[in-house]
Amino acid sequence: LTIPDNITDENGVLLEPLACSMHAVLRRPPNSGEKVLVLGGGIIGLGVVAAIRSLNIKDINITVSARHPYQCERAMALGADAVVSQGDLYESLASILDTHVLGKRDNRILHEGFHIIYDCVGSQSTLNNSLRWLRPRGWVVLIGMNMIPGEIDFTPIWQRELNIVGMHGYAIEKWDGEAMHTIERCKQWISSGRLSTDGLLTHCFPLERYQEAIKTSTSHHTTNSDKAEIDKAVKVAFDFRINS
């Protein structure tokens, strides 16, 4: 991968994850007037928000579900219209969509859900919820990868004629009439400022501090919310220009 001179090293390390996010968005781009939900506030989920906004489509409403407040703040800075992080997500999302929650307890569904959900987590719970948070004939773009087998309730798929599309990596894709590899498109759009990278690279470490780097990069997975808030990691990289 060749990094052009007009892209900084800091943005260069973001090209690969942002290309994954861009590929997911271009697999099923939102249409004007559609309501979108992004599940996950890590580098891929935040990249999806940035990628959607870079398409310059008018009247797209983006909601982000993230685990930590700092992730919600970054999502809003990148162009999200609303964020949810805690409490009853069914009720929170229903309020954002101005719709109703149908059913009771573990068998609930949004009456008029989202047009598209980009699931950047890929767990049993997020996929099950995604199917119940979509409107009829809505789309789930499955980005997150979870290798642990789970149980999925497929009922909403046939009941609401839903669409599920998976994605992996990047590809040659057409947008605005131009076919281009996803990474090349990200290079161009980062260089021009069309694709925002603000606040995505949060930490840089010399290689000698690799243990601290790994600990920081996984801090958002901890159950200790205070520790996660201290690190506030999105993308962590090694910087070979600095010494310990």
Coordinates of N, CA, C and O in Angstrom, one line a residue, residues 45-174:
G45 N -17.4 1.4 13.2 CA -18.7 2.1 13.3 C -18.6 3.6 13.1 O -19.4 4.2 12.3
L46 N -17.6 4.2 13.7 CA -17.3 5.7 13.5 C -17.0 5.9 12.0 O -17.3 6.9 11.4
G47 N -16.2 5.0 11.4 CA -15.9 5.1 10.0 C -17.1 5.0 9.1 O -17.1 5.7 8.1
V48 N -18.1 4.2 9.5 CA -19.3 4.2 8.7 C -20.0 5.5 8.7 O -20.5 6.0 7.7
V49 N -20.0 6.2 9.9 CA -20.7 7.5 10.0 C -19.9 8.5 9.0 O -20.6 9.2 8.3
A50 N -18.6 8.5 9.1 CA -17.8 9.4 8.2 C -18.0 9.0 6.8 O -18.1 9.9 5.9
A51 N -18.1 7.7 6.4 CA -18.3 7.3 5.1 C -19.6 7.7 4.5 O -19.7 8.2 3.4
I52 N -20.7 7.6 5.3 CA -22.0 8.0 4.9 C -22.0 9.5 4.6 O -22.5 9.9 3.5
R53 N -21.5 10.3 5.5 CA -21.5 11.7 5.3 C -20.6 12.1 4.1 O -20.9 13.1 3.4
S54 N -19.6 11.3 3.8 CA -18.7 11.7 2.6 C -19.4 11.5 1.3 O -19.0 12.0 0.3
L55 N -20.5 10.7 1.3 CA -21.3 10.5 0.0 C -22.1 11.7 -0.4 O -22.6 11.8 -1.5
N56 N -22.2 12.7 0.6 CA -23.0 13.9 0.3 C -24.4 13.7 -0.2 O -24.9 14.4 -1.1
I57 N -25.1 12.8 0.5 CA -26.5 12.5 0.2 C -27.3 13.4 1.1 O -27.1 13.3 2.4
K58 N -28.3 14.1 0.6 CA -29.1 15.0 1.5 C -30.1 14.2 2.3 O -30.6 13.1 1.9
D59 N -30.4 14.7 3.5 CA -31.5 14.3 4.3 C -31.3 12.8 4.7 O -32.3 12.0 4.6
I60 N -30.1 12.5 5.2 CA -29.9 11.1 5.8 C -29.8 11.3 7.3 O -29.1 12.1 7.8
N61 N -30.7 10.6 8.0 CA -30.7 10.7 9.5 C -29.9 9.5 10.0 O -30.3 8.3 9.8
I62 N -28.8 9.8 10.8 CA -28.0 8.7 11.3 C -28.1 8.7 12.8 O -27.8 9.7 13.5
T63 N -28.4 7.5 13.3 CA -28.3 7.2 14.8 C -27.2 6.2 15.0 O -27.0 5.3 14.3
V64 N -26.5 6.4 16.1 CA -25.4 5.5 16.5 C -25.7 4.9 17.9 O -26.0 5.7 18.8
S65 N -25.5 3.6 18.0 CA -25.6 3.0 19.3 C -24.2 2.6 19.7 O -23.5 1.8 19.0
A66 N -23.7 3.2 20.8 CA -22.3 3.0 21.2 C -22.3 2.7 22.7 O -23.2 3.0 23.4
R67 N -21.2 2.0 23.1 CA -21.2 1.6 24.5 C -20.8 2.7 25.5 O -21.3 2.8 26.6
H68 N -19.8 3.6 25.0 CA -19.3 4.5 25.9 C -19.6 6.0 25.5 O -19.7 6.3 24.3
P69 N -19.7 6.9 26.5 CA -20.0 8.3 26.1 C -19.0 8.9 25.2 O -19.4 9.7 24.3
Y70 N -17.7 8.6 25.3 CA -16.7 9.3 24.4 C -16.9 8.8 23.0 O -16.7 9.6 22.0
Q71 N -17.4 7.6 22.8 CA -17.7 7.1 21.4 C -18.9 7.9 20.9 O -18.9 8.2 19.7
C72 N -19.9 8.1 21.7 CA -21.1 8.9 21.3 C -20.7 10.3 20.9 O -21.2 10.8 19.9
E73 N -19.8 10.9 21.7 CA -19.3 12.2 21.3 C -18.6 12.3 20.0 O -18.8 13.2 19.2
R74 N -17.8 11.3 19.7 CA -17.1 11.3 18.4 C -18.0 11.0 17.3 O -17.9 11.6 16.2
A75 N -19.0 10.2 17.5 CA -20.0 9.9 16.5 C -20.8 11.2 16.1 O -21.0 11.5 14.9
M76 N -21.1 12.0 17.1 CA -21.8 13.3 16.8 C -20.9 14.2 16.1 O -21.3 14.9 15.2
A77 N -19.6 14.2 16.5 CA -18.7 15.1 15.8 C -18.5 14.8 14.3 O -18.2 15.6 13.5
L78 N -18.7 13.5 14.0 CA -18.5 13.0 12.6 C -19.8 13.1 11.8 O -19.7 12.9 10.6
G79 N -20.9 13.5 12.5 CA -22.1 13.7 11.7 C -23.3 12.9 12.1 O -24.3 13.0 11.4
A80 N -23.3 12.2 13.2 CA -24.5 11.5 13.6 C -25.5 12.5 14.1 O -25.2 13.6 14.6
D81 N -26.8 12.2 13.9 CA -27.9 13.0 14.3 C -28.3 12.7 15.8 O -28.9 13.6 16.5
A82 N -28.1 11.5 16.2 CA -28.5 11.1 17.5 C -27.7 9.9 18.0 O -27.1 9.1 17.1
V83 N -27.5 9.7 19.3 CA -26.8 8.6 19.8 C -27.6 7.9 21.0 O -28.3 8.6 21.6
V84 N -27.4 6.6 21.1 CA -27.9 5.9 22.3 C -26.8 5.1 22.9 O -26.0 4.5 22.1
S85 N -26.8 4.9 24.2 CA -25.7 4.1 24.8 C -26.2 3.2 25.9 O -25.7 2.2 26.1
Q86 N -27.2 3.7 26.7 CA -27.6 2.9 27.9 C -29.1 2.9 27.9 O -29.8 3.6 27.2
G87 N -29.6 2.1 28.9 CA -31.1 2.0 29.1 C -31.8 1.1 28.1 O -31.1 0.2 27.5
D88 N -33.1 1.3 28.0 CA -33.9 0.5 27.1 C -33.7 1.0 25.7 O -34.3 2.0 25.3
L89 N -32.9 0.3 24.9 CA -32.7 0.7 23.5 C -33.9 0.7 22.7 O -34.0 1.5 21.8
Y90 N -34.8 -0.2 22.9 CA -36.1 -0.3 22.1 C -36.8 1.0 22.3 O -37.3 1.7 21.4
E91 N -37.0 1.5 23.6 CA -37.7 2.7 23.8 C -36.9 3.9 23.3 O -37.5 4.9 22.8
S92 N -35.6 3.9 23.5 CA -34.8 5.1 23.0 C -34.9 5.2 21.5 O -35.1 6.3 21.0
L93 N -34.8 4.1 20.8 CA -34.8 4.2 19.4 C -36.2 4.5 18.9 O -36.4 5.2 17.9
A94 N -37.2 4.0 19.6 CA -38.6 4.3 19.2 C -38.9 5.8 19.3 O -39.6 6.4 18.5
S95 N -38.3 6.4 20.4 CA -38.5 7.8 20.6 C -37.8 8.6 19.5 O -38.3 9.6 18.9
I96 N -36.6 8.2 19.0 CA -35.9 8.9 18.0 C -36.6 8.8 16.7 O -36.7 9.7 15.9
L97 N -37.2 7.6 16.4 CA -38.0 7.4 15.2 C -39.4 7.9 15.2 O -40.1 7.9 14.2
D98 N -39.9 8.3 16.4 CA -41.3 8.6 16.6 C -42.2 7.5 16.2 O -43.1 7.7 15.4
T99 N -41.9 6.3 16.7 CA -42.7 5.1 16.4 C -43.0 4.4 17.7 O -42.8 4.9 18.8
H100 N -43.7 3.3 17.6 CA -44.1 2.5 18.8 C -43.3 1.2 18.9 O -42.8 0.7 17.9
V101 N -43.2 0.7 20.1 CA -42.6 -0.6 20.4 C -43.8 -1.6 20.5 O -44.7 -1.4 21.3
L102 N -43.8 -2.6 19.6 CA -44.9 -3.6 19.7 C -44.4 -4.8 20.4 O -43.2 -5.2 20.4
G103 N -45.3 -5.5 21.1 CA -44.9 -6.7 21.8 C -44.5 -6.4 23.3 O -44.6 -5.3 23.7
K104 N -44.1 -7.5 23.9 CA -43.7 -7.4 25.3 C -42.5 -8.2 25.6 O -42.2 -9.1 25.0
R105 N -41.8 -7.7 26.7 CA -40.6 -8.4 27.2 C -39.6 -8.8 26.2 O -39.0 -7.9 25.5
D106 N -39.3 -10.1 25.9 CA -38.3 -10.5 25.0 C -38.8 -10.7 23.6 O -38.1 -11.2 22.7
N107 N -40.0 -10.3 23.3 CA -40.6 -10.4 22.0 C -41.1 -9.1 21.5 O -42.3 -8.9 21.3
R108 N -40.2 -8.1 21.4 CA -40.6 -6.8 21.0 C -40.0 -6.5 19.6 O -39.1 -7.1 19.1
I109 N -40.7 -5.5 18.9 CA -40.2 -5.1 17.6 C -40.7 -3.6 17.4 O -41.7 -3.2 18.0
L110 N -39.9 -2.9 16.6 CA -40.3 -1.5 16.4 C -41.3 -1.5 15.2 O -41.1 -2.2 14.2
H111 N -42.3 -0.7 15.4 CA -43.4 -0.6 14.4 C -42.9 -0.1 13.1 O -43.1 -0.8 12.0
E112 N -42.2 1.0 13.1 CA -41.6 1.6 11.9 C -40.1 1.8 12.2 O -39.8 2.8 12.8
G113 N -39.3 0.9 11.8 CA -37.9 0.9 12.2 C -37.0 1.6 11.2 O -37.5 2.5 10.4
F114 N -35.8 1.3 11.2 CA -34.8 1.9 10.3 C -34.8 1.3 8.9 O -35.1 0.2 8.7
H115 N -34.4 2.1 7.9 CA -34.3 1.6 6.6 C -33.0 0.7 6.4 O -33.1 -0.3 5.8
I116 N -31.9 1.1 7.1 CA -30.7 0.4 7.0 C -30.1 0.3 8.4 O -30.1 1.3 9.1
I117 N -29.5 -0.8 8.8 CA -28.7 -0.9 10.0 C -27.4 -1.5 9.6 O -27.3 -2.6 9.0
Y118 N -26.3 -0.8 10.0 CA -24.9 -1.3 9.8 C -24.5 -1.8 11.1 O -24.2 -1.1 12.0
D119 N -24.4 -3.2 11.2 CA -24.1 -3.9 12.4 C -22.6 -4.0 12.4 O -22.0 -5.0 11.8
C120 N -21.9 -3.2 13.2 CA -20.4 -3.3 13.3 C -19.9 -4.1 14.5 O -18.7 -4.0 14.8
V121 N -20.8 -4.8 15.1 CA -20.5 -5.6 16.2 C -20.6 -7.1 15.8 O -19.7 -7.9 16.0
G122 N -21.8 -7.5 15.3 CA -21.9 -8.8 14.8 C -22.1 -9.9 15.8 O -21.9 -11.1 15.6
S123 N -22.6 -9.5 17.0 CA -22.9 -10.5 18.0 C -24.3 -11.1 17.9 O -25.1 -10.6 17.1
Q124 N -24.6 -12.1 18.7 CA -25.9 -12.7 18.6 C -27.0 -11.7 19.0 O -28.0 -11.6 18.3
S125 N -26.7 -10.8 20.0 CA -27.7 -9.9 20.4 C -27.9 -8.8 19.4 O -29.0 -8.3 19.2
T126 N -26.8 -8.3 18.8 CA -27.0 -7.1 17.9 C -27.7 -7.6 16.6 O -28.5 -6.8 16.1
L127 N -27.4 -8.8 16.1 CA -28.1 -9.3 14.9 C -29.6 -9.5 15.2 O -30.4 -9.2 14.4
N128 N -29.8 -10.1 16.4 CA -31.2 -10.4 16.7 C -32.0 -9.1 16.8 O -33.1 -8.9 16.4
N129 N -31.4 -8.1 17.5 CA -32.0 -6.8 17.6 C -32.2 -6.1 16.3 O -33.2 -5.4 16.0
S130 N -31.2 -6.2 15.5 CA -31.2 -5.5 14.2 C -32.4 -6.0 13.4 O -33.1 -5.1 12.7
L131 N -32.7 -7.2 13.4 CA -33.9 -7.7 12.7 C -35.2 -7.2 13.2 O -36.2 -7.1 12.5
R132 N -35.2 -6.8 14.5 CA -36.4 -6.2 15.1 C -36.4 -4.7 15.1 O -37.4 -4.1 15.5
W133 N -35.3 -4.1 14.7 CA -35.3 -2.6 14.6 C -35.4 -2.1 13.2 O -35.3 -0.9 13.0
L134 N -35.6 -3.0 12.2 CA -35.8 -2.6 10.8 C -37.2 -2.4 10.5 O -38.1 -3.1 11.0
R135 N -37.5 -1.6 9.5 CA -38.8 -1.5 9.0 C -39.0 -2.6 7.9 O -38.0 -3.2 7.5
P136 N -40.2 -2.9 7.5 CA -40.4 -3.9 6.4 C -39.5 -3.6 5.2 O -39.4 -2.5 4.8
R137 N -38.9 -4.7 4.7 CA -38.0 -4.6 3.6 C -36.7 -3.8 3.8 O -36.1 -3.4 2.9
G138 N -36.4 -3.6 5.1 CA -35.2 -2.9 5.5 C -34.0 -3.8 5.2 O -34.1 -5.0 4.9
W139 N -32.8 -3.2 5.5 CA -31.5 -3.9 5.2 C -30.6 -3.9 6.4 O -30.5 -2.9 7.1
V140 N -30.0 -5.1 6.7 CA -28.9 -5.2 7.6 C -27.7 -5.4 6.8 O -27.6 -6.3 6.0
V141 N -26.7 -4.5 7.0 CA -25.3 -4.7 6.5 C -24.5 -5.2 7.6 O -24.2 -4.5 8.6
L142 N -24.1 -6.5 7.5 CA -23.3 -7.1 8.6 C -21.8 -7.0 8.4 O -21.3 -7.5 7.5
I143 N -21.2 -6.2 9.3 CA -19.8 -5.9 9.2 C -19.0 -6.6 10.3 O -18.0 -7.1 10.1
G144 N -19.5 -6.5 11.5 CA -18.9 -7.1 12.6 C -18.7 -8.6 12.5 O -19.6 -9.2 12.0
M145 N -17.6 -9.1 13.0 CA -17.4 -10.5 12.9 C -17.3 -11.1 14.2 O -16.5 -10.7 15.1
N146 N -18.1 -12.1 14.5 CA -18.1 -12.8 15.8 C -18.0 -14.3 15.5 O -18.9 -14.9 14.8
M147 N -17.0 -15.0 15.9 CA -16.8 -16.4 15.6 C -17.5 -17.3 16.6 O -17.3 -18.5 16.5
I148 N -18.2 -16.8 17.5 CA -18.9 -17.6 18.5 C -20.3 -17.9 18.0 O -21.1 -17.0 17.7
P149 N -20.7 -19.2 17.7 CA -22.0 -19.5 17.2 C -23.1 -19.0 18.2 O -23.0 -19.1 19.4
G150 N -24.2 -18.5 17.6 CA -25.3 -18.0 18.5 C -26.6 -18.4 17.9 O -26.7 -19.0 16.8
E151 N -27.7 -18.2 18.6 CA -29.0 -18.5 18.2 C -29.7 -17.2 17.6 O -29.7 -16.2 18.3
I152 N -30.2 -17.3 16.4 CA -30.8 -16.2 15.7 C -32.3 -16.5 15.5 O -32.6 -17.6 15.0
D153 N -33.2 -15.6 15.9 CA -34.6 -15.7 15.6 C -34.8 -15.1 14.1 O -34.8 -13.9 13.9
F154 N -35.1 -16.0 13.2 CA -35.2 -15.6 11.8 C -36.6 -15.1 11.5 O -36.9 -14.7 10.3
T155 N -37.5 -15.2 12.4 CA -38.9 -14.8 12.1 C -39.1 -13.5 11.5 O -39.8 -13.3 10.5
P156 N -38.4 -12.4 11.9 CA -38.6 -11.1 11.3 C -38.2 -11.1 9.8 O -38.7 -10.2 9.0
I157 N -37.3 -12.0 9.4 CA -36.8 -11.9 8.1 C -37.9 -12.2 7.1 O -38.1 -11.5 6.1
W158 N -38.6 -13.3 7.3 CA -39.7 -13.6 6.4 C -41.0 -12.8 6.7 O -41.7 -12.5 5.8
Q159 N -41.1 -12.5 8.0 CA -42.3 -11.7 8.4 C -42.3 -10.3 7.8 O -43.4 -9.8 7.4
R160 N -41.2 -9.7 7.7 CA -41.0 -8.3 7.1 C -40.3 -8.3 5.8 O -39.9 -7.2 5.4
E161 N -39.9 -9.4 5.3 CA -39.2 -9.5 4.0 C -37.9 -8.7 4.1 O -37.7 -7.8 3.2
L162 N -37.1 -9.0 5.1 CA -35.9 -8.2 5.3 C -34.7 -8.7 4.4 O -34.8 -9.8 3.9
N163 N -33.7 -7.8 4.3 CA -32.6 -8.1 3.5 C -31.3 -8.1 4.4 O -31.2 -7.2 5.2
I164 N -30.5 -9.1 4.2 CA -29.3 -9.2 5.0 C -28.1 -9.3 4.0 O -28.1 -10.2 3.2
V165 N -27.1 -8.5 4.1 CA -26.0 -8.5 3.2 C -24.7 -8.5 4.1 O -24.6 -7.7 5.0
G166 N -23.8 -9.4 3.8 CA -22.5 -9.4 4.5 C -21.4 -8.7 3.7 O -21.5 -8.6 2.5
M167 N -20.4 -8.3 4.4 CA -19.3 -7.6 3.7 C -18.0 -8.0 4.4 O -18.0 -8.4 5.6
H168 N -16.9 -7.9 3.6 CA -15.6 -8.2 4.2 C -14.5 -7.4 3.4 O -14.5 -7.5 2.2
G169 N -13.7 -6.7 4.1 CA -12.6 -6.0 3.4 C -13.0 -4.9 2.5 O -13.8 -4.0 2.9
Y170 N -12.6 -4.9 1.2 CA -12.8 -3.8 0.3 C -12.9 -4.4 -1.1 O -12.7 -5.6 -1.3
A171 N -13.2 -3.6 -2.1 CA -13.4 -4.1 -3.4 C -13.3 -2.9 -4.4 O -13.1 -1.7 -4.0
I172 N -13.4 -3.2 -5.7 CA -13.6 -2.2 -6.7 C -15.1 -1.9 -6.8 O -15.9 -2.7 -7.1
E173 N -15.4 -0.6 -6.6 CA -16.8 -0.2 -6.5 C -17.0 1.1 -7.3 O -16.1 1.8 -7.5
K174 N -18.3 1.2 -7.7 CA -18.6 2.4 -8.5 C -19.4 3.4 -7.7 O -20.4 3.0 -7.0

